[in-house]
Short mmCIF file of C-alpha atoms in Angstrom, two decimals:
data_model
loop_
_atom_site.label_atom_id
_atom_site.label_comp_id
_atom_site.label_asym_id
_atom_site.label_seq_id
_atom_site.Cartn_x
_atom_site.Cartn_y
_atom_site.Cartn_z
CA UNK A 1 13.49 -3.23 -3.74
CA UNK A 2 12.71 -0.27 -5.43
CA UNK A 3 9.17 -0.94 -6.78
CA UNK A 4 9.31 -1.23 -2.41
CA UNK A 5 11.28 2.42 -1.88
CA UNK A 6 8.76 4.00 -4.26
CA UNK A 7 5.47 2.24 -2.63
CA UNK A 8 6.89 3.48 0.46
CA UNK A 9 7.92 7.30 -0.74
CA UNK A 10 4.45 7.67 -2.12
CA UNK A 11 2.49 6.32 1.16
CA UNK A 12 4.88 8.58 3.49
CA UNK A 13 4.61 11.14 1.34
CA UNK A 14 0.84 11.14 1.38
CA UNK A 15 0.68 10.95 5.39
CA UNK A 16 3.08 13.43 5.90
CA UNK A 17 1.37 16.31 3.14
CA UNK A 18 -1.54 15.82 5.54
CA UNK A 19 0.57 16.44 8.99
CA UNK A 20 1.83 13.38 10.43
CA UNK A 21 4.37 13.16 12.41
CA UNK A 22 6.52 9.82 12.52
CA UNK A 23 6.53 7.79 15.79
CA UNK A 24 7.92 4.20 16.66
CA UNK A 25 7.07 1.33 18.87
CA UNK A 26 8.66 -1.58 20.60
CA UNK A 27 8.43 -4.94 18.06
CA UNK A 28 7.08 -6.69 21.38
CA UNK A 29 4.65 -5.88 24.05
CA UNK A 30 3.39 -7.23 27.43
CA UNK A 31 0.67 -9.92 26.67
CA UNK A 32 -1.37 -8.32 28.86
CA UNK A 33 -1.76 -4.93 26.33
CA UNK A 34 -2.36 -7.20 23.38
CA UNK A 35 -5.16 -9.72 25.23
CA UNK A 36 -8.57 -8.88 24.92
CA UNK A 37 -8.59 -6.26 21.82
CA UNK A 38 -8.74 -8.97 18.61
CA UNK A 39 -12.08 -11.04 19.07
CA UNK A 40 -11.58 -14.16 17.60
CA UNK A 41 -8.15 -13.12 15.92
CA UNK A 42 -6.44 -13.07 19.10
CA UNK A 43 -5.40 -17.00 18.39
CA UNK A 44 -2.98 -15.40 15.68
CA UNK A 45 -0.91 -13.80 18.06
CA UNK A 46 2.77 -15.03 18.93
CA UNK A 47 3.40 -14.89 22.61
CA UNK A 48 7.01 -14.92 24.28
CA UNK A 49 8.62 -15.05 27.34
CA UNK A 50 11.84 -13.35 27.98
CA UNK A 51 14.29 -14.58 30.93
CA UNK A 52 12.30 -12.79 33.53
CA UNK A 53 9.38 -14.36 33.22
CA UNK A 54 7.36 -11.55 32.70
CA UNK A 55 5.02 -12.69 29.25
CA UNK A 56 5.22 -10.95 26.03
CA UNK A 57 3.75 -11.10 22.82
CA UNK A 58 4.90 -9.93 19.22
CA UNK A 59 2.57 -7.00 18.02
CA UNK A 60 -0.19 -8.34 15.92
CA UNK A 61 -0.87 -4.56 14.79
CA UNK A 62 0.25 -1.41 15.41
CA UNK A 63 -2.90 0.47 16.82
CA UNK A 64 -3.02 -0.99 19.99
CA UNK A 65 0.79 -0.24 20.75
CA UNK A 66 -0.17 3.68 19.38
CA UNK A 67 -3.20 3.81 22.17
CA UNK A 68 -1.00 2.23 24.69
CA UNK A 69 1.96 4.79 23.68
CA UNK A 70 -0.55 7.90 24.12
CA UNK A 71 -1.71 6.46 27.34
CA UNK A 72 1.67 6.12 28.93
CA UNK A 73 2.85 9.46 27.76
CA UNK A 74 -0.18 11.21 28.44
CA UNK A 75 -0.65 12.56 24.92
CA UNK A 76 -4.31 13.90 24.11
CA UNK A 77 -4.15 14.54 20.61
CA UNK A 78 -1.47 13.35 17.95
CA UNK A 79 -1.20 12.82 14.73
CA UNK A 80 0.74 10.37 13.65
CA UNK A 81 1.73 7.46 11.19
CA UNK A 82 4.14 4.23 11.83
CA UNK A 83 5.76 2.30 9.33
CA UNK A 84 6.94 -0.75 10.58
CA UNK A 85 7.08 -4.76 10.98
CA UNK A 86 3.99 -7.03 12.76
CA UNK A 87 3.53 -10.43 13.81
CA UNK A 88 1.04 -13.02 13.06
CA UNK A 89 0.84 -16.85 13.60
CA UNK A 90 -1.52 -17.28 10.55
CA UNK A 91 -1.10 -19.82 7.62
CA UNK A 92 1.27 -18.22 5.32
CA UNK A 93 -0.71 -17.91 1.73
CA UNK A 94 1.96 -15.88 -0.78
CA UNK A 95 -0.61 -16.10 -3.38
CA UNK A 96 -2.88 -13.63 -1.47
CA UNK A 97 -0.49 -11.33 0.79
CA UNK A 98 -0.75 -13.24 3.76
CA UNK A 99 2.57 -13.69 5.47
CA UNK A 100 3.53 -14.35 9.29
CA UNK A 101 5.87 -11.12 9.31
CA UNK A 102 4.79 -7.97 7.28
CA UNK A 103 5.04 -4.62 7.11
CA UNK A 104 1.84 -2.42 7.89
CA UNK A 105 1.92 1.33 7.42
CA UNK A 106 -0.36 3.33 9.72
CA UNK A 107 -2.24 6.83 10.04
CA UNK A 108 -4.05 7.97 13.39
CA UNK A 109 -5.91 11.29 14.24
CA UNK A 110 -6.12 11.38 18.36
CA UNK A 111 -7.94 13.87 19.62
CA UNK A 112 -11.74 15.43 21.08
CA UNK A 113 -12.31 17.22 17.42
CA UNK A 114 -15.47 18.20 15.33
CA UNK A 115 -17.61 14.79 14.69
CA UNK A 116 -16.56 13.00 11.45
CA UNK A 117 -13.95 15.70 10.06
CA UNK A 118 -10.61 13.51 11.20
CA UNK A 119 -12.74 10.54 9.73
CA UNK A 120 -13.52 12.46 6.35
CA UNK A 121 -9.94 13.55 5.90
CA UNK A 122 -8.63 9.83 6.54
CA UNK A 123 -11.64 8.51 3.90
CA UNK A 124 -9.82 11.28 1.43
CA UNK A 125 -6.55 10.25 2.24
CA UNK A 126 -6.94 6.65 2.08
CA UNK A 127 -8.32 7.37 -1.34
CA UNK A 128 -5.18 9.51 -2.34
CA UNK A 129 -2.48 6.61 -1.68
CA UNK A 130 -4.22 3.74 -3.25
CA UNK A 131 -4.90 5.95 -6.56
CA UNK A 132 -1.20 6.93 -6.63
CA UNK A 133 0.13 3.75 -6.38
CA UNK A 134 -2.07 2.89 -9.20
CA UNK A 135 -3.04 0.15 -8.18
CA UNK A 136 -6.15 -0.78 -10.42
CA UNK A 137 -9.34 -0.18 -9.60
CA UNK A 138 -10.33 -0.18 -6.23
CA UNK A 139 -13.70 0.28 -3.46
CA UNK A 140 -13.39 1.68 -0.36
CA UNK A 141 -16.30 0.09 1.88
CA UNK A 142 -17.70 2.16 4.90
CA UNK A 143 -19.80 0.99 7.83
CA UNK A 144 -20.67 1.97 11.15
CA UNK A 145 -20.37 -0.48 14.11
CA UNK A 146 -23.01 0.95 15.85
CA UNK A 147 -25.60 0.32 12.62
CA UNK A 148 -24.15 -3.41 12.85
CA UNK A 149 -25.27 -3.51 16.99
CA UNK A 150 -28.59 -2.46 15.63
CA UNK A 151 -29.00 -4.63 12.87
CA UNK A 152 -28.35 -7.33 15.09
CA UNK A 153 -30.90 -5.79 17.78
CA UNK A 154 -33.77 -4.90 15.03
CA UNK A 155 -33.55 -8.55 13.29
CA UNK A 156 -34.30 -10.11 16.84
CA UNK A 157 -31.06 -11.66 17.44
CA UNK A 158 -30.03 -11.04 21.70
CA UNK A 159 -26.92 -8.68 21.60
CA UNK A 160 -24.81 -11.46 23.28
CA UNK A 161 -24.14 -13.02 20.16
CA UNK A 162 -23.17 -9.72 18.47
CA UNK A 163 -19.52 -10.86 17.81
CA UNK A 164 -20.24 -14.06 16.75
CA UNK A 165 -22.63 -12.96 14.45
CA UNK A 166 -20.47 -10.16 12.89
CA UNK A 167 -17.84 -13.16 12.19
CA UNK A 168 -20.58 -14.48 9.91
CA UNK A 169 -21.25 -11.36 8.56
CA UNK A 170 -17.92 -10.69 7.41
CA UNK A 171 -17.53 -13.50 5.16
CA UNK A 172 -19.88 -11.83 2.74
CA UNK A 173 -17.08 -10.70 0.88
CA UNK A 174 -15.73 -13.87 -0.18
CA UNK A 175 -19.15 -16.03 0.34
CA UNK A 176 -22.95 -16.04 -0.87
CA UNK A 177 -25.27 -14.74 1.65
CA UNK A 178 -26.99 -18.52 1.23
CA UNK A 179 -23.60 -19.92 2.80
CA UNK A 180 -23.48 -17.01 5.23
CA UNK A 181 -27.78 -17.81 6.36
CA UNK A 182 -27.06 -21.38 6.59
CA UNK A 183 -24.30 -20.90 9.45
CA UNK A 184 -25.80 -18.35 10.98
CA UNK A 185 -29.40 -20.85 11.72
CA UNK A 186 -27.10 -24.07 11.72
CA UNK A 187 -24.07 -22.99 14.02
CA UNK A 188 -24.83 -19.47 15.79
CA UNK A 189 -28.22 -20.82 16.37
CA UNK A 190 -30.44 -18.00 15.09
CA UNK A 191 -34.01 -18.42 13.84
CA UNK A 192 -34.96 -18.55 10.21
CA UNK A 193 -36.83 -15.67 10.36
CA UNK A 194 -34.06 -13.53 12.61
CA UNK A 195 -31.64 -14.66 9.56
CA UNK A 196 -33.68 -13.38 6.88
CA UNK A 197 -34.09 -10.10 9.04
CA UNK A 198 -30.56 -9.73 9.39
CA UNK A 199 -30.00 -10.54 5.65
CA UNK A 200 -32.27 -7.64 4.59
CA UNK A 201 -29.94 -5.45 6.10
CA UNK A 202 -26.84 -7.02 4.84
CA UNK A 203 -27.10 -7.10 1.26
CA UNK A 204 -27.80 -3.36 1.52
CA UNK A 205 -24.94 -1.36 -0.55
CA UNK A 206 -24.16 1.20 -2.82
CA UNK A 207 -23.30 5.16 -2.83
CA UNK A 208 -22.85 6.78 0.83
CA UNK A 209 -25.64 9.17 -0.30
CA UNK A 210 -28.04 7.71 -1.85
CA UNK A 211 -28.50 4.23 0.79
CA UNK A 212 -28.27 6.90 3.43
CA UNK A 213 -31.40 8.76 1.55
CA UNK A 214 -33.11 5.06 1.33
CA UNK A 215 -32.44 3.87 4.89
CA UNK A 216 -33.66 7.27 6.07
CA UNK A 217 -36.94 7.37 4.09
CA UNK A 218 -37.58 4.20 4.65
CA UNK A 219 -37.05 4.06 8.50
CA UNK A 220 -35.06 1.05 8.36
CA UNK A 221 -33.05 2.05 11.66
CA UNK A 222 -36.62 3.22 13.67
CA UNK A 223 -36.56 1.89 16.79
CA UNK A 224 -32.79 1.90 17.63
CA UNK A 225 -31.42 5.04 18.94
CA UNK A 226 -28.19 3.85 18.10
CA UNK A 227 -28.63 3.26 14.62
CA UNK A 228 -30.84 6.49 14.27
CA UNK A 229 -27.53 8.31 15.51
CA UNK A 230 -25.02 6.30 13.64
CA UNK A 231 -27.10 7.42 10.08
CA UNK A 232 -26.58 11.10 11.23
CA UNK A 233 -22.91 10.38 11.44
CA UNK A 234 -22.70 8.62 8.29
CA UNK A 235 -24.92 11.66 6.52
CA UNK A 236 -21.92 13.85 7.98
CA UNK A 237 -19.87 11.98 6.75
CA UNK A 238 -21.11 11.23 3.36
CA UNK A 239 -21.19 15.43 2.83
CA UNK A 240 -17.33 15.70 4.00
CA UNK A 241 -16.12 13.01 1.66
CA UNK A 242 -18.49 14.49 -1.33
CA UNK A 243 -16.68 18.33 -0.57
CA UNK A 244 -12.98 16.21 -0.45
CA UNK A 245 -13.80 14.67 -3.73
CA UNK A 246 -13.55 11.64 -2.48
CA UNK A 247 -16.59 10.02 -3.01
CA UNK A 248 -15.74 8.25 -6.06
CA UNK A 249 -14.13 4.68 -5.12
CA UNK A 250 -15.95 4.66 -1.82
CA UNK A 251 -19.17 2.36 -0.98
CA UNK A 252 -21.77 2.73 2.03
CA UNK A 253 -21.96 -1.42 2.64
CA UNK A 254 -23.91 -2.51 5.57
CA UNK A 255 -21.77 -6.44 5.27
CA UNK A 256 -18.68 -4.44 6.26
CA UNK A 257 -18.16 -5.93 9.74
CA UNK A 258 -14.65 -5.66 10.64
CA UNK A 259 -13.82 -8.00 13.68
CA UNK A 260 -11.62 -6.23 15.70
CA UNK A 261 -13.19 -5.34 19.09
CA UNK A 262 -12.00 -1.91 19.84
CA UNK A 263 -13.69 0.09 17.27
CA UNK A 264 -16.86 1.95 18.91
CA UNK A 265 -17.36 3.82 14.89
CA UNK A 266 -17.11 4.07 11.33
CA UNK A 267 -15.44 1.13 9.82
CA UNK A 268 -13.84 0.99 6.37
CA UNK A 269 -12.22 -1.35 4.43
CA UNK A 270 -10.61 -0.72 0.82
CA UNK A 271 -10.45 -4.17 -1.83
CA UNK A 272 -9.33 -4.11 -5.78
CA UNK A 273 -11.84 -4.79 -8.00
CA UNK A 274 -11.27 -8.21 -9.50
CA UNK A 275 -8.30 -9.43 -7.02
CA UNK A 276 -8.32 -12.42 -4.98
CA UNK A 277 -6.17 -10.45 -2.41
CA UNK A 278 -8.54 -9.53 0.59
CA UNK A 279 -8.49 -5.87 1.63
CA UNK A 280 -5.24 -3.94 0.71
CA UNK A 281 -6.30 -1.83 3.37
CA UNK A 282 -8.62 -1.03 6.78
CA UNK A 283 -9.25 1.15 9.72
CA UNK A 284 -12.27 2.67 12.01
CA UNK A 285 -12.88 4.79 15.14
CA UNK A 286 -11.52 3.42 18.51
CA UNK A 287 -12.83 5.90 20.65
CA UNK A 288 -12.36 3.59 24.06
CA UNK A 289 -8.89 1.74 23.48
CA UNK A 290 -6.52 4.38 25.07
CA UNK A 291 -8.54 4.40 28.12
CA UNK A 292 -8.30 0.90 28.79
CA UNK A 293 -4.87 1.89 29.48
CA UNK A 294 -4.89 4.98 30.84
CA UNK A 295 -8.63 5.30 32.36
CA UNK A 296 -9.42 8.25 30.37
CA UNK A 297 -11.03 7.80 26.99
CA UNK A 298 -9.54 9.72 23.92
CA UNK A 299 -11.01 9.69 20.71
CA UNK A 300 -9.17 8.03 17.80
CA UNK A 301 -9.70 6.73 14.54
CA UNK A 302 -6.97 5.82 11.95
CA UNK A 303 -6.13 3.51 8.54
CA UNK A 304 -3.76 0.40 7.91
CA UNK A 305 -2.57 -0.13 4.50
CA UNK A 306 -1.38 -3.43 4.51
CA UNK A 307 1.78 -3.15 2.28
CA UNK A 308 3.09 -6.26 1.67
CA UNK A 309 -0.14 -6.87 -0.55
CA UNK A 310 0.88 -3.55 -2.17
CA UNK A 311 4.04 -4.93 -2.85
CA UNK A 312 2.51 -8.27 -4.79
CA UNK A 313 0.37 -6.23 -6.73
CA UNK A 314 2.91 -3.58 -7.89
CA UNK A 315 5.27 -6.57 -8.54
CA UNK A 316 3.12 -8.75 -10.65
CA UNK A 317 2.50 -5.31 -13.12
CA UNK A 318 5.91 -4.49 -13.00
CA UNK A 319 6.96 -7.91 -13.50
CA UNK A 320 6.97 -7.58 -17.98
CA UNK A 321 8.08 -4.10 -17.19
CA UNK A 322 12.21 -3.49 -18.56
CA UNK A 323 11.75 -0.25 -17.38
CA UNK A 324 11.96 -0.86 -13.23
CA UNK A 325 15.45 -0.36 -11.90
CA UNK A 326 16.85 -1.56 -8.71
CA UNK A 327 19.35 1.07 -8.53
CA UNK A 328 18.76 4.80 -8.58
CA UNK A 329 22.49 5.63 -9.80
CA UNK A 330 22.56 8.52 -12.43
CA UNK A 331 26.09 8.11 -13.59
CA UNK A 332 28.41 6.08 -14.26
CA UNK A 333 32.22 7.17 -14.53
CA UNK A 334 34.29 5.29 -17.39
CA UNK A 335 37.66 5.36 -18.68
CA UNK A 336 39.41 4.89 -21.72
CA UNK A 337 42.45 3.10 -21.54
CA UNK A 338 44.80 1.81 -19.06
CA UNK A 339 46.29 4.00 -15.40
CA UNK A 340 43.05 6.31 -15.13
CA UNK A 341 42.19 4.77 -11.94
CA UNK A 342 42.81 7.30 -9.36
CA UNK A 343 41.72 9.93 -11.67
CA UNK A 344 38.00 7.89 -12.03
CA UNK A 345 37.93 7.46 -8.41
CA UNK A 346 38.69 11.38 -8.18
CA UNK A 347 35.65 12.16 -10.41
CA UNK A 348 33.28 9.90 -8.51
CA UNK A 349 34.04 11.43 -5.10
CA UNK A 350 33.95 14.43 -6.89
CA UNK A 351 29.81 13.58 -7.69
CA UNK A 352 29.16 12.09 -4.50
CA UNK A 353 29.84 15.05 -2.69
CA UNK A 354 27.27 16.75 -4.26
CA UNK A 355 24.71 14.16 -3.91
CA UNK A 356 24.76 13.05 -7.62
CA UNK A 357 24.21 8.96 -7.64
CA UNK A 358 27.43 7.42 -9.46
CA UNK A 359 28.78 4.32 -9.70
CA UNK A 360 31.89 2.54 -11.35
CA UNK A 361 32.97 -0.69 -12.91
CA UNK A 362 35.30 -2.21 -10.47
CA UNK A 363 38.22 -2.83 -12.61
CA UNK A 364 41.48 -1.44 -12.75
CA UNK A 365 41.33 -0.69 -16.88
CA UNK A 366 37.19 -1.92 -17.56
CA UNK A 367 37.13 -2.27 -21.65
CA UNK A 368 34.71 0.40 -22.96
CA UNK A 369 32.45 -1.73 -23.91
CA UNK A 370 32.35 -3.23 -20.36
CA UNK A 371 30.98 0.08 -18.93
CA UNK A 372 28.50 0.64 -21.78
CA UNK A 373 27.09 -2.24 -21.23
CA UNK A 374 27.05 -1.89 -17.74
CA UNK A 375 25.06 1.32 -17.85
CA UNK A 376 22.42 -0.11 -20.67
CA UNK A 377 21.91 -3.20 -17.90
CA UNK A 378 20.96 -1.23 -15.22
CA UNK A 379 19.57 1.71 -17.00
CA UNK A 380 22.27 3.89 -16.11
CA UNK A 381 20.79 6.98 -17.90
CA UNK A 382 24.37 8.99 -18.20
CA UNK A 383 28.00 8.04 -18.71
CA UNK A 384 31.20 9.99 -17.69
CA UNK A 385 33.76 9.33 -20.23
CA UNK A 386 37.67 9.76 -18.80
CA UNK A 387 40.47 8.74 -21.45
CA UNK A 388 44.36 10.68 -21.62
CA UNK A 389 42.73 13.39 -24.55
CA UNK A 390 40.28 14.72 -21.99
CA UNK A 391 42.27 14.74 -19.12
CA UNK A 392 45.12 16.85 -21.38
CA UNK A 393 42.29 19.22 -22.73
CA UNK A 394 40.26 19.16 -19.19
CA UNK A 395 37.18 18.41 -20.66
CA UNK A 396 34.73 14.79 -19.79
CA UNK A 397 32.41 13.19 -22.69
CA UNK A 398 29.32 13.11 -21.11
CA UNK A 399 26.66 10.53 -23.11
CA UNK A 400 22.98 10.39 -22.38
CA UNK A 401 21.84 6.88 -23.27
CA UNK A 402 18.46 6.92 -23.95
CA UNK A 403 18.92 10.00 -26.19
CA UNK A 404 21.81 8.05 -27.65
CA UNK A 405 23.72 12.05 -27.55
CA UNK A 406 27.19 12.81 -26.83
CA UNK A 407 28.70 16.12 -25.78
CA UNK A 408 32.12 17.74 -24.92
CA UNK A 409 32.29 19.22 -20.97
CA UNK A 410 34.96 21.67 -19.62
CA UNK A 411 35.71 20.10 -16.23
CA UNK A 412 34.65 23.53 -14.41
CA UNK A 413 31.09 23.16 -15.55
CA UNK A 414 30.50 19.66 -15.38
CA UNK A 415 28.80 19.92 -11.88
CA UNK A 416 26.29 22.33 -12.95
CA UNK A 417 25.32 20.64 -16.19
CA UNK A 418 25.05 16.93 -14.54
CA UNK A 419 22.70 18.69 -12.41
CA UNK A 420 20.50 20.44 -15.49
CA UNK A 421 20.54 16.84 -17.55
CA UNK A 422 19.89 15.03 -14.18
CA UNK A 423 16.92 17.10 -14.02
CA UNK A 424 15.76 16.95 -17.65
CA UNK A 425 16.29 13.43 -17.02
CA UNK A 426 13.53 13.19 -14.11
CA UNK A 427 11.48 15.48 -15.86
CA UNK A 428 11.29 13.42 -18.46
CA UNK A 429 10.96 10.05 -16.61
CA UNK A 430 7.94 11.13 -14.83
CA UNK A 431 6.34 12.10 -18.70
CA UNK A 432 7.28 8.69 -19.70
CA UNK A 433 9.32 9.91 -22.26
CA UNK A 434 12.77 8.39 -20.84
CA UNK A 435 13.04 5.73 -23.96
CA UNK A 436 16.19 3.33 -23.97
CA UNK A 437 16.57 2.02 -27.85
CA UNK A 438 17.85 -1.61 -27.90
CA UNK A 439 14.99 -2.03 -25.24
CA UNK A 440 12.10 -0.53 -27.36
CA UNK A 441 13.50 -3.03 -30.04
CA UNK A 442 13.43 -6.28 -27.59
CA UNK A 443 9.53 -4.83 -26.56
CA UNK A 444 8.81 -5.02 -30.27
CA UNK A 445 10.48 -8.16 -31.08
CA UNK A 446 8.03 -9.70 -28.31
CA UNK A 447 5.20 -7.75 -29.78
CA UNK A 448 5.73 -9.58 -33.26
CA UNK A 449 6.57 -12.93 -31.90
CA UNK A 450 3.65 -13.29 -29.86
CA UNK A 451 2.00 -11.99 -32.97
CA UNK A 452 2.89 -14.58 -34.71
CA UNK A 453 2.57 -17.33 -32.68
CA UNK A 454 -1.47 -16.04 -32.41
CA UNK A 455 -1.37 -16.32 -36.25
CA UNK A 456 -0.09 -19.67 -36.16
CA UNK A 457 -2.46 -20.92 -33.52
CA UNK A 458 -5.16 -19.34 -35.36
CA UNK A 459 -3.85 -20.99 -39.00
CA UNK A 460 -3.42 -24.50 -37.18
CA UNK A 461 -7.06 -24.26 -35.82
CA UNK A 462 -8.03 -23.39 -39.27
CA UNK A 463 -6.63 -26.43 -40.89
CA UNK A 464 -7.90 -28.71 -37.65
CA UNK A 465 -11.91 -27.57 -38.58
CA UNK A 466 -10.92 -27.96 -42.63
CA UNK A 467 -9.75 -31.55 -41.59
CA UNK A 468 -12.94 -32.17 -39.27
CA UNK A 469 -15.14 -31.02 -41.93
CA UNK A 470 -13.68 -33.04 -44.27
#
C-alpha cells in the first residue's frame, strides 16, 4: 500500500499545484447517462437495477458522470480532478492492468477559454506526473479527431463508416498496418485503393512540429476544411507545449484514434516505451457531452491516468527493492526491563499528539532485542529507549538506525529534537542517502552470489565446448 499512497500523493499533488479542486460522484448512474457515449465499448458496461425498477449502470469512466454533474448543477467552468473506483465487464488480464474494478484518477478544464491553452497546460501536466512517478520512458501521442474525419473523407471512404473505421485504426499500436489493410478491405468493406489512401495518412508520426511543417507544405489536408482547421489547432498547440517544455516525450501520430464518441478535439494517449501494458494514460476535448445533458454546450477537455497500471509498474521495480516500507512510523518506543508499561504508553501518546508516527511492541516487558529487531524489519528509522536509569535521571536514549548513533535526551527537549532528526531523516531519504547496514550487506551478498553463479555458468560452458571439441 504505500508504493499506492505515494503514486497517489504525487498524482494529487500534481493536479492540485495546477488548481484543481476535488469533486466526487455517485459509483452508479442511470443507464440512460451512460448509453450512447462509448462506441463499441459500451458492451463493457455493467448495468443494474435497483428495487424500483428504474435501470442503472456502474460508471465505466468518470468523464461522463463530471459532464452530467456540471449539467445538473449548472456549472460553466470548473476545474477539477476525481480520484475514484470504475466499472468494467471486460476480461480480467493482471498481466497488462486490465481489471473489472479499478481506480482511474481524472483532470478536467470546463470552460469557453483561449483555443488550445487548457489543452497545452493538460499536455504539460500529463507530462509532469508520469515523469515523477518515474515510470520509465514514456510517449505521449496527440491527434485530432477532426484530422481523423478527414482522413477518412480525403482517402474516399463515405463518413458513415467513420467509427468503424477508427476501430481499425486504433489497433495500429499493437498490430502491422498489413493486418490493419487487410480488415479494413476484407471486413469494413473499403476499396484497395481507399485503404492504401487511408494508410498514407496513418503511418504518419513523429515531432508535433516538424509533421505539422510536412503536412502543411505538403497540403496533405487541402480540400477538407476541417482538417485545414484542425492543423491550425495542432500548430497552436505544438507552440504552447514547446514554451511549457513539454515537448519532449510527446508525439504528433495521425494512428491515434481513440474510440470514445464524445470527443469533438485533440486526442492523446501516453504508452511506456517497451511495455506490453496499453496506455497508462488518455484524454481529449469533449466540447458537446455536457450539453447532451443540459442542452447547452460547454467546452471541456481533460486526462485519465489509469492507475492501477501505475500501480503494476511501480510494483514490479519496487519488487527487489528492501528499501519500500509499508508503514510510515518514525519511532518506535522501547523499554528496558520489566513494569515500564504505562510509562511507554505515556511516551507514545506523548508523540502522537504532536503528529510524530510511533509505534510499540505489544508486550507487557518486549526483550530488547525484540524491539530492535522490530524496528530493523520495518525500517523503523529511530528508537526511543525507556529503562529505570533514564526514567531516574529524566533523560530517553534515542538511536538512529541507519546511522547506527546513539545519544542521551533530557525529557524536556525530546519533542523538539525528534522533530530536527525526523527532518534530517526525510531530508536525507529523498537524497537517497538513508542507508540501513545489515541491508547493504544482504544487497551485496546477492551481488556476489549471482556473481558467482554467472562465473560458474560461464566455467561449465567452458568445459561443455572443451569436451565438444574434443
Amino acid at each position: 500500500m504505500s508504493i499506492r499512497r505515494q503514486a497517489f500523493q504525487i498524482i494529487t499533488g500534481v493536479f492540485a499545484k495546477h488548481g484543481a479542486g476535488e469533486i466526487d460522484t455517485p459509483v452508479f448512474e442511470l443507464r440512460e447517462t451512460l448509453t450512447g457515449k462509448y462506441g463499441e465499448a459500451s458492451k463493457l458496461i455493467y448495468d443494474l437495477q435497483d428495487q424500483g425498477g428504474e435501470l442503472l449502470s456502474l460508471r465505466y469512466d468518470l468523464t461522463v458522470p463530471f459532464a452530467r454533474y456540471l449539467a445538473m448543477r449548472g456549472i460553466v467552468n470548473m476545474k477539477r480532478f476525481h480520484l475514484a473506483r470504475v466499472y468494467r465487464r471486460d476480461q480480467p488480464a493482471m498481466n497488462r492492468g486490465r481489471y473489472r474494478e479499478f481506480y482511474q484518477c481524472d483532470f478536467d478544464i470546463a470552460g469557453q477559454y483561449a483555443l488550445m491553452l487548457p489543452d497545452a497546460e493538460i499536455l504539460a501536466m500529463l507530462d509532469e506526473v508520469l515523469t515523477k512517478l518515474g515510470l520509465g520512458e514514456f510517449v505521449i501521442k496527440v491527434n485530432h479527431r477532426k484530422l481523423l474525419e478527414a482522413m477518412v473523407e480525403l482517402s474516399g471512404a463515405p463518413l458513415t463508416k467513420f467509427k468503424t473505421i477508427c476501430s481499425s485504426i486504433d489497433k495500429l499500436d499493437k498490430e502491422p498496418w498489413e493486418a490493419v489493410r487487410r480488415e479494413l478491405i476484407d471486413e469494413k468493406g473499403l476499396s484497395v485503393e481507399t485503404a492504401d489512401k487511408l494508410g498514407r495518412f496513418v503511418l504518419l508520426r513523429g515531432d508535433p512540429q516538424t509533421l505539422l511543417t510536412q503536412l502543411i507544405s505538403e497540403k496533405v489536408f487541402a480540400g477538407s476544411k476541417a482538417g485545414e482547421a484542425a492543423l491550425q489547432e495542432m500548430e497552436l498547440l505544438a507552440k504552447y507545449i514547446k514554451e511549457l517544455g513539454a515537448t519532449k516525450n510527446v508525439s504528433f501520430d495521425l494512428s491515434l484514434a481513440r474510440g470514445l464518441d464524445y470527443y469533438t478535439g485533440v486526442i492523446y494517449e501516453a504508452v511506456l516505451i517497451g511495455a506490453n501494458l496499453g496506455s497508462i494514460a488518455g484524454g481529449g476535448r469533449y466540447d458537446e457531452l455536457v450539453g447532451m445533458f443540459s442542452g447547452k454546450n460547454i467546452p471541456a477537455v481533460g486526462v485519465s491516468v489509469g492507475i492501477e497500471r501505475v500501480f503494476a509498474i511501480l510494483e514490479e521495480k519496487a519488487k527487489d527493492n528492501p528499501y519500500v516500507r509499508e508503514t510510515q512510523t518514525e519511532v518506535l518506543v522501547a523499554t528496558i526491563g520489566s513494569g515500564l508499561i504505562g510509562e511507554k504508553l505515556a511516551l507514545a501518546r506523548a508523540l502522537w499528539d504532536v503528529d510524530i508516527k510511533a509505534e510499540l511492541v505489544y508486550s507487557e516487558n518486549p526483550k530488547p532485542q525484540k524491539q530492535l529487531s522490530f524496528a530493523l524489519e520495518n525500517l523503523i528509522p529511530f528508537i526511543i529507549w525507556l529503562g529505570e536509569n533514564e526514567l531516574k535521571d529524566g533523560v530517553v536514549k534515542l538511536k538512529c538506525l541507519y546511522k547506527e548513533t546513539e545519544e542521551t535526551i533530557p525529557r524536556d527537549q525530546l519533542i523538539q529534537v525528534l522533530h530536527e532528526r525526523i527532518n534530517l531523516y526525510k531530508s536525507e531519504l529523498d537524497q537517497g542517502l538513508v542507508k540501513y547496514a545489515k541491508l547493504e550487506e544482504s544487497k551485496q551478498q546477492e551481488e556476489e552470489g549471482g556473481e558467482g553463479r554467472k562465473q560458474g555458468e560461464s566455467r561449465k560452458q567452458g568445459e561443455s565446448r572443451k569436451q565438444g571439441e574434443s
